[in-house]
Amino acid sequence: MKSNKYRAVFFEKPDYIPMNFVINDACWHHYPQEWLIEQIERHPLLFPDFKRPNLPYTPDFGRCARKDTPYIDDFGCLWVTADDGITGTVVKHSLEDWEAYGAYVFPDPEHQMGIGPIDWARERERLRLKRDRGEFVEAGLRHGHTFLQLCDIRGYENLLMDMVDEEPLLWDLIEKLESFNMEIIKRYLDIGVDLFCLPEDLGMQTGPMLSPRQFREFIKPSYSRMIKLAREKDIPVHMHSDGDIRLLANDLMDSGVSVINLQDQVNGIDWIKENLKGKVCIDLDIDRQKITCFGTPQEVDRLIRDEVEMLAAPEGGLCMVYGMYPGMPMKNMEALMDAMERYAKWYA
């Protein structure tokens, strides 16, 4: 039997709108833990597999999200963060100077994911168990697999200047990076997944981080080849990006993306409805900048209702996700969870 998520992605009349509520690990030391658990247990649709942990609970923070523990990733980039659980930022780029390129060594996809080690036998077993439970099986590259990886390696300003200068070594770097990513994609496709994910932020508060021309020349060709690899096996591709990506949306769809995860307010619900609804499955990233942080519980509820009313359809094509971070008022979190469960059943 096809999962509800599968039917939403493929416009096959899901029973309800898939809703995903992600609690960032830092929340566990910024909010009362018992209160967090109470909210999770009150919302089984959002947290169907939750198992109450022993308290006090300390998550296993990601390698790039450990305070006072700088981390050098597989590409030689140095990450730091100021708070456990919050993904840090690269403060030292592995190829700030092209003179170091001759000795530069790429990670090995046999053992590395780009952001840390991978045991492919264990990963195969993990995904097999999910499939045996009837779950919708998703896998993907690390967040920031291409454009952001180039930024991490070279530095954002250096990278944009490389593009302007048509730096020959940049083309070689892009080719090697794509080859690394392709090997990881092939391994996941061989294991078997229902959806392959390519998460990468391309947008700023207004407009993308690189021009549409730069995206088409330097990034889109790699995207297209990676997506083609999945689509040749009839595996749909999920693309995530924070920020304003309106100028790049047509290029993403042209590359073969089936699901686009984009932010609601910065791109605009009216624009999303007019340009994306019915063309791709919209995985809507719910506002984390304005209403959920500074609005009232009533405004939070209205936000979700309005977005569902404008973007949902009985045949599917809409999923919604919220990422909770420290700073969100507790009353708004409760209102948001209630609203997501309530309006998930809009067409029930």
XYZ file of N, CA and C in Angstrom, residues 7-139:
399
model
N 1.523 9.472 -1.860
C 0.355 9.936 -2.610
C 0.290 11.458 -2.689
N 0.792 12.131 -1.673
C 0.844 13.594 -1.731
C 1.846 14.065 -2.772
N 3.017 13.443 -2.807
C 4.068 13.832 -3.749
C 3.637 13.579 -5.184
N 2.938 12.469 -5.405
C 2.586 12.084 -6.775
C 1.149 12.450 -7.160
N 0.521 13.331 -6.365
C -0.823 13.818 -6.689
C -1.821 12.661 -6.816
N -1.777 11.741 -5.823
C -2.663 10.578 -5.840
C -3.615 10.582 -4.638
N -4.167 11.740 -4.331
C -5.201 11.902 -3.321
C -4.807 11.342 -1.947
N -3.911 12.037 -1.256
C -3.533 11.595 0.105
C -4.706 11.739 1.066
N -4.657 10.990 2.152
C -5.701 11.082 3.175
C -5.628 12.409 3.933
N -4.433 12.965 4.040
C -4.233 14.236 4.726
C -2.963 14.876 4.201
N -2.803 16.159 4.454
C -1.603 16.883 4.034
C -0.441 16.473 4.934
N 0.633 15.929 4.394
C 1.774 15.560 5.237
C 2.346 16.788 5.952
N 2.463 16.675 7.253
C 2.990 17.758 8.086
C 4.217 17.259 8.839
N 5.281 18.036 8.803
C 6.532 17.656 9.449
C 6.957 18.776 10.390
N 7.076 18.463 11.664
C 7.499 19.449 12.662
C 8.861 19.004 13.188
N 9.895 19.809 12.921
C 11.268 19.448 13.283
C 11.727 20.322 14.440
N 12.075 19.704 15.545
C 12.554 20.433 16.722
C 14.080 20.405 16.714
N 14.678 21.559 16.504
C 16.133 21.639 16.500
C 16.697 21.177 17.837
N 17.834 20.503 17.792
C 18.421 19.932 19.007
C 18.684 20.971 20.095
N 18.960 22.211 19.698
C 19.240 23.240 20.702
C 18.030 23.534 21.579
N 16.839 23.226 21.076
C 15.629 23.499 21.860
C 15.606 22.728 23.166
N 16.287 21.587 23.205
C 16.243 20.746 24.405
C 16.977 21.366 25.583
N 17.824 22.370 25.353
C 18.405 23.082 26.493
C 17.973 24.552 26.532
N 16.956 24.902 25.745
C 16.403 26.259 25.798
C 14.953 26.272 26.292
N 14.308 25.116 26.339
C 12.926 25.010 26.802
C 12.839 23.923 27.872
N 11.822 23.970 28.751
C 11.642 22.878 29.718
C 11.412 21.556 28.986
N 12.213 20.571 29.307
C 12.145 19.319 28.568
C 10.815 18.597 28.757
N 10.280 18.604 29.946
C 9.005 17.932 30.177
C 7.899 18.597 29.365
N 7.945 19.896 29.259
C 6.949 20.620 28.446
C 7.067 20.247 26.973
N 8.296 20.180 26.476
C 8.497 19.774 25.079
C 7.906 18.393 24.831
N 8.175 17.473 25.724
C 7.678 16.116 25.561
C 6.156 16.081 25.615
N 5.578 16.868 26.490
C 4.110 16.919 26.567
C 3.506 17.375 25.239
N 4.122 18.377 24.619
C 3.601 18.864 23.332
C 3.753 17.811 22.239
N 4.870 17.128 22.241
C 5.094 16.079 21.242
C 4.058 14.968 21.400
N 3.825 14.551 22.633
C 2.885 13.452 22.869
C 1.440 13.873 22.609
N 1.153 15.161 22.671
C -0.191 15.651 22.360
C -0.463 15.695 20.856
N 0.571 15.507 20.042
C 0.421 15.674 18.595
C 0.976 14.452 17.858
N 0.272 13.335 17.936
C 0.776 12.096 17.328
C 0.862 12.146 15.808
N 0.064 12.996 15.159
C 0.173 13.074 13.702
C 1.514 13.678 13.301
N 1.995 14.639 14.083
C 3.283 15.274 13.786
C 4.464 14.415 14.231
N 4.252 13.600 15.249
C 5.343 12.797 15.819
C 4.883 11.352 15.984
N 4.634 10.649 14.883
C 4.030 9.315 14.988
C 4.933 8.260 15.609
N 6.239 8.441 15.549
C 7.167 7.411 16.040
C 7.908 7.839 17.304
N 7.386 8.843 18.001
C 8.103 9.370 19.154
C 8.133 8.372 20.304
N 9.311 8.232 20.884
C 9.489 7.416 22.088
C 10.074 8.316 23.174
N 9.403 8.386 24.299
C 9.809 9.281 25.387
C 11.222 8.922 25.864
N 12.151 9.887 25.853
C 13.506 9.615 26.329
C 13.598 9.779 27.841
N 14.644 9.248 28.391
C 14.926 9.500 29.804
C 15.391 10.944 29.966
N 14.951 11.569 31.051
C 15.328 12.954 31.316
C 16.354 13.026 32.440
N 17.272 13.961 32.396
C 17.447 14.974 31.358
C 17.978 14.360 30.060
N 17.518 14.905 28.946
C 17.849 14.380 27.626
C 18.869 15.293 26.947
N 19.908 14.696 26.415
C 20.913 15.425 25.641
C 21.017 14.793 24.265
N 20.641 15.511 23.218
C 20.725 14.946 21.866
C 22.174 14.675 21.463
N 22.328 13.867 20.438
C 23.644 13.638 19.843
C 23.854 14.726 18.795
N 24.494 15.815 19.202
C 24.645 16.955 18.315
C 25.508 16.594 17.108
N 25.115 17.117 15.945
C 25.892 16.890 14.737
C 27.298 17.447 14.854
N 28.185 16.943 14.030
C 29.599 17.335 14.127
C 29.806 18.829 13.923
N 28.937 19.457 13.139
C 29.056 20.894 12.869
C 28.232 21.727 13.839
N 27.699 21.091 14.866
C 26.781 21.789 15.778
C 27.158 21.549 17.235
N 28.457 21.551 17.524
C 28.928 21.308 18.885
C 29.720 22.508 19.376
N 29.154 23.184 20.375
C 29.807 24.365 20.934
C 31.182 24.011 21.495
N 32.122 24.895 21.267
C 33.488 24.743 21.779
C 34.200 23.520 21.209
N 33.664 22.966 20.110
C 34.319 21.822 19.467
C 34.401 22.084 17.968
N 35.368 22.867 17.525
C 35.505 23.118 16.082
C 35.660 21.811 15.318
N 35.098 21.789 14.115
C 35.085 20.556 13.330
C 35.621 20.810 11.928
N 36.533 19.970 11.489
C 37.045 20.027 10.119
C 36.354 18.933 9.324
N 35.607 19.322 8.292
C 34.829 18.347 7.529
C 35.694 17.615 6.510
N 35.056 16.754 5.716
C 35.786 15.902 4.776
C 36.477 16.694 3.671
N 36.036 17.929 3.446
C 36.643 18.780 2.433
C 37.706 19.706 3.010
N 37.965 19.575 4.320
C 38.997 20.377 4.954
C 38.534 21.744 5.416
N 37.215 21.962 5.516
C 36.662 23.243 5.951
C 36.414 23.222 7.456
N 36.736 24.319 8.126
C 36.634 24.405 9.588
C 35.318 25.061 9.990
N 34.511 24.334 10.799
C 33.205 24.793 11.269
C 33.273 25.150 12.747
N 32.562 26.221 13.130
C 32.393 26.549 14.546
C 30.945 26.977 14.777
N 30.454 26.776 16.003
C 29.122 27.222 16.384
C 29.171 27.781 17.797
N 28.218 28.645 18.112
C 28.163 29.260 19.442
C 27.175 28.567 20.359
N 26.419 27.564 19.842
C 25.389 26.921 20.660
C 25.234 25.475 20.233
N 25.274 24.572 21.169
C 25.070 23.157 20.861
C 23.735 22.972 20.145
N 23.774 22.283 19.028
C 22.565 21.985 18.277
C 22.337 22.892 17.087
N 22.934 24.073 17.092
C 22.789 25.005 15.970
C 23.949 24.789 15.008
N 23.626 24.423 13.761
C 24.674 24.210 12.769
C 25.520 25.461 12.636
N 26.825 25.284 12.679
C 27.737 26.411 12.671
C 27.989 26.979 11.293
N 29.081 27.651 11.177
C 29.465 28.261 9.908
C 30.932 27.967 9.649
N 31.309 27.962 8.393
C 32.703 27.721 8.023
C 33.496 29.003 8.226
N 34.540 28.921 9.023
C 35.370 30.096 9.310
C 36.742 29.992 8.661
N 37.063 28.819 8.146
C 38.322 28.663 7.412
C 38.060 27.779 6.200
N 38.318 28.328 5.037
C 38.055 27.639 3.776
C 39.300 26.869 3.337
N 39.091 25.665 2.860
C 40.225 24.791 2.566
C 41.019 25.214 1.347
N 40.407 25.983 0.439
C 41.120 26.435 -0.766
C 40.958 27.941 -0.943
N 41.291 28.693 0.072
C 41.226 30.148 -0.062
C 42.186 30.638 -1.137
N 43.267 29.900 -1.347
C 44.277 30.245 -2.357
C 44.384 29.091 -3.343
N 44.254 29.387 -4.624
C 44.321 28.334 -5.647
C 45.691 27.654 -5.683
N 46.712 28.284 -5.109
C 48.042 27.667 -5.124
C 48.056 26.341 -4.376
N 47.075 26.138 -3.477
C 47.006 24.882 -2.716
C 46.278 23.777 -3.482
N 45.753 24.088 -4.660
C 44.890 23.125 -5.354
C 45.648 21.873 -5.802
N 46.902 22.022 -6.168
C 47.672 20.880 -6.649
C 47.779 19.765 -5.629
N 47.781 20.103 -4.359
C 47.905 19.102 -3.292
C 46.562 18.769 -2.648
N 45.482 19.349 -3.163
C 44.174 19.169 -2.536
C 43.642 17.756 -2.791
N 43.137 17.115 -1.743
C 42.635 15.740 -1.835
C 41.141 15.730 -1.553
N 40.371 15.176 -2.489
C 38.929 15.064 -2.307
C 38.600 13.899 -1.377
N 37.469 13.989 -0.682
C 37.048 12.867 0.173
C 36.699 11.640 -0.653
N 36.642 10.501 0.010
C 36.362 9.219 -0.639
C 34.914 8.823 -0.356
N 34.039 8.786 -1.379
C 32.626 8.446 -1.134
C 32.407 7.027 -0.632
N 33.428 6.197 -0.677
C 33.329 4.858 -0.110
C 33.170 4.930 1.408
N 33.727 5.978 1.999
C 33.727 6.078 3.455
C 33.241 7.430 3.978
N 33.081 8.427 3.117
C 32.770 9.772 3.574
C 31.578 10.353 2.811
N 30.760 11.144 3.528
C 29.591 11.795 2.932
C 29.863 13.254 2.573
N 31.038 13.751 2.946
C 31.360 15.148 2.724
C 31.304 15.944 4.012
N 30.448 15.506 4.929
C 30.291 16.181 6.209
C 30.638 15.237 7.359
N 31.063 14.015 7.010
C 31.406 13.037 8.032
C 31.396 11.633 7.453
N 31.790 10.629 8.254
C 31.905 9.266 7.755
C 30.548 8.629 7.466
N 30.559 7.596 6.619
C 29.358 6.832 6.291
C 29.718 5.354 6.250
N 28.887 4.529 6.868
C 29.005 3.072 6.804
C 27.876 2.598 5.901
N 28.185 2.244 4.667
C 27.143 1.946 3.688
C 26.362 0.688 4.028
N 26.988 -0.269 4.694
C 26.257 -1.479 5.095
C 25.186 -1.122 6.127
N 25.544 -0.292 7.087
C 24.574 0.132 8.091
C 23.489 1.006 7.476
N 23.877 1.843 6.526
C 22.886 2.703 5.873
C 21.891 1.880 5.059
N 22.393 0.859 4.388
C 21.502 -0.033 3.641
C 20.510 -0.719 4.574
N 20.970 -1.165 5.727
C 20.098 -1.836 6.684
C 19.081 -0.853 7.273
N 19.507 0.369 7.557
C 18.601 1.379 8.107
C 17.442 1.650 7.146
N 17.748 1.790 5.882
C 16.699 2.073 4.902
C 15.834 0.847 4.640
N 16.424 -0.340 4.743
C 15.633 -1.564 4.559
C 14.581 -1.690 5.656
N 14.969 -1.384 6.875
C 14.026 -1.457 7.984
C 12.879 -0.460 7.810
N 13.199 0.739 7.325
C 12.147 1.728 7.066
C 11.175 1.208 6.013
N 11.713 0.616 4.953
C 10.843 0.096 3.893
C 9.990 -1.058 4.420
N 10.578 -1.922 5.249
C 9.828 -3.052 5.805
C 8.674 -2.577 6.701
N 8.839 -1.393 7.300
C 7.772 -0.840 8.140
C 6.719 -0.106 7.322
N 6.910 -0.083 6.010
C 5.951 0.594 5.140
C 6.135 2.091 5.091
N 7.280 2.592 5.521
C 7.519 4.029 5.530
C 7.950 4.526 4.158
N 7.759 5.794 3.933
C 8.225 6.474 2.730
C 9.724 6.692 2.897
N 10.538 6.095 2.038
C 11.987 6.065 2.229
C 12.642 7.226 1.471
N 13.264 8.122 2.233
C 13.959 9.269 1.660
C 15.438 9.206 2.021
N 16.270 9.656 1.110
C 17.701 9.784 1.365
C 18.213 10.910 0.481
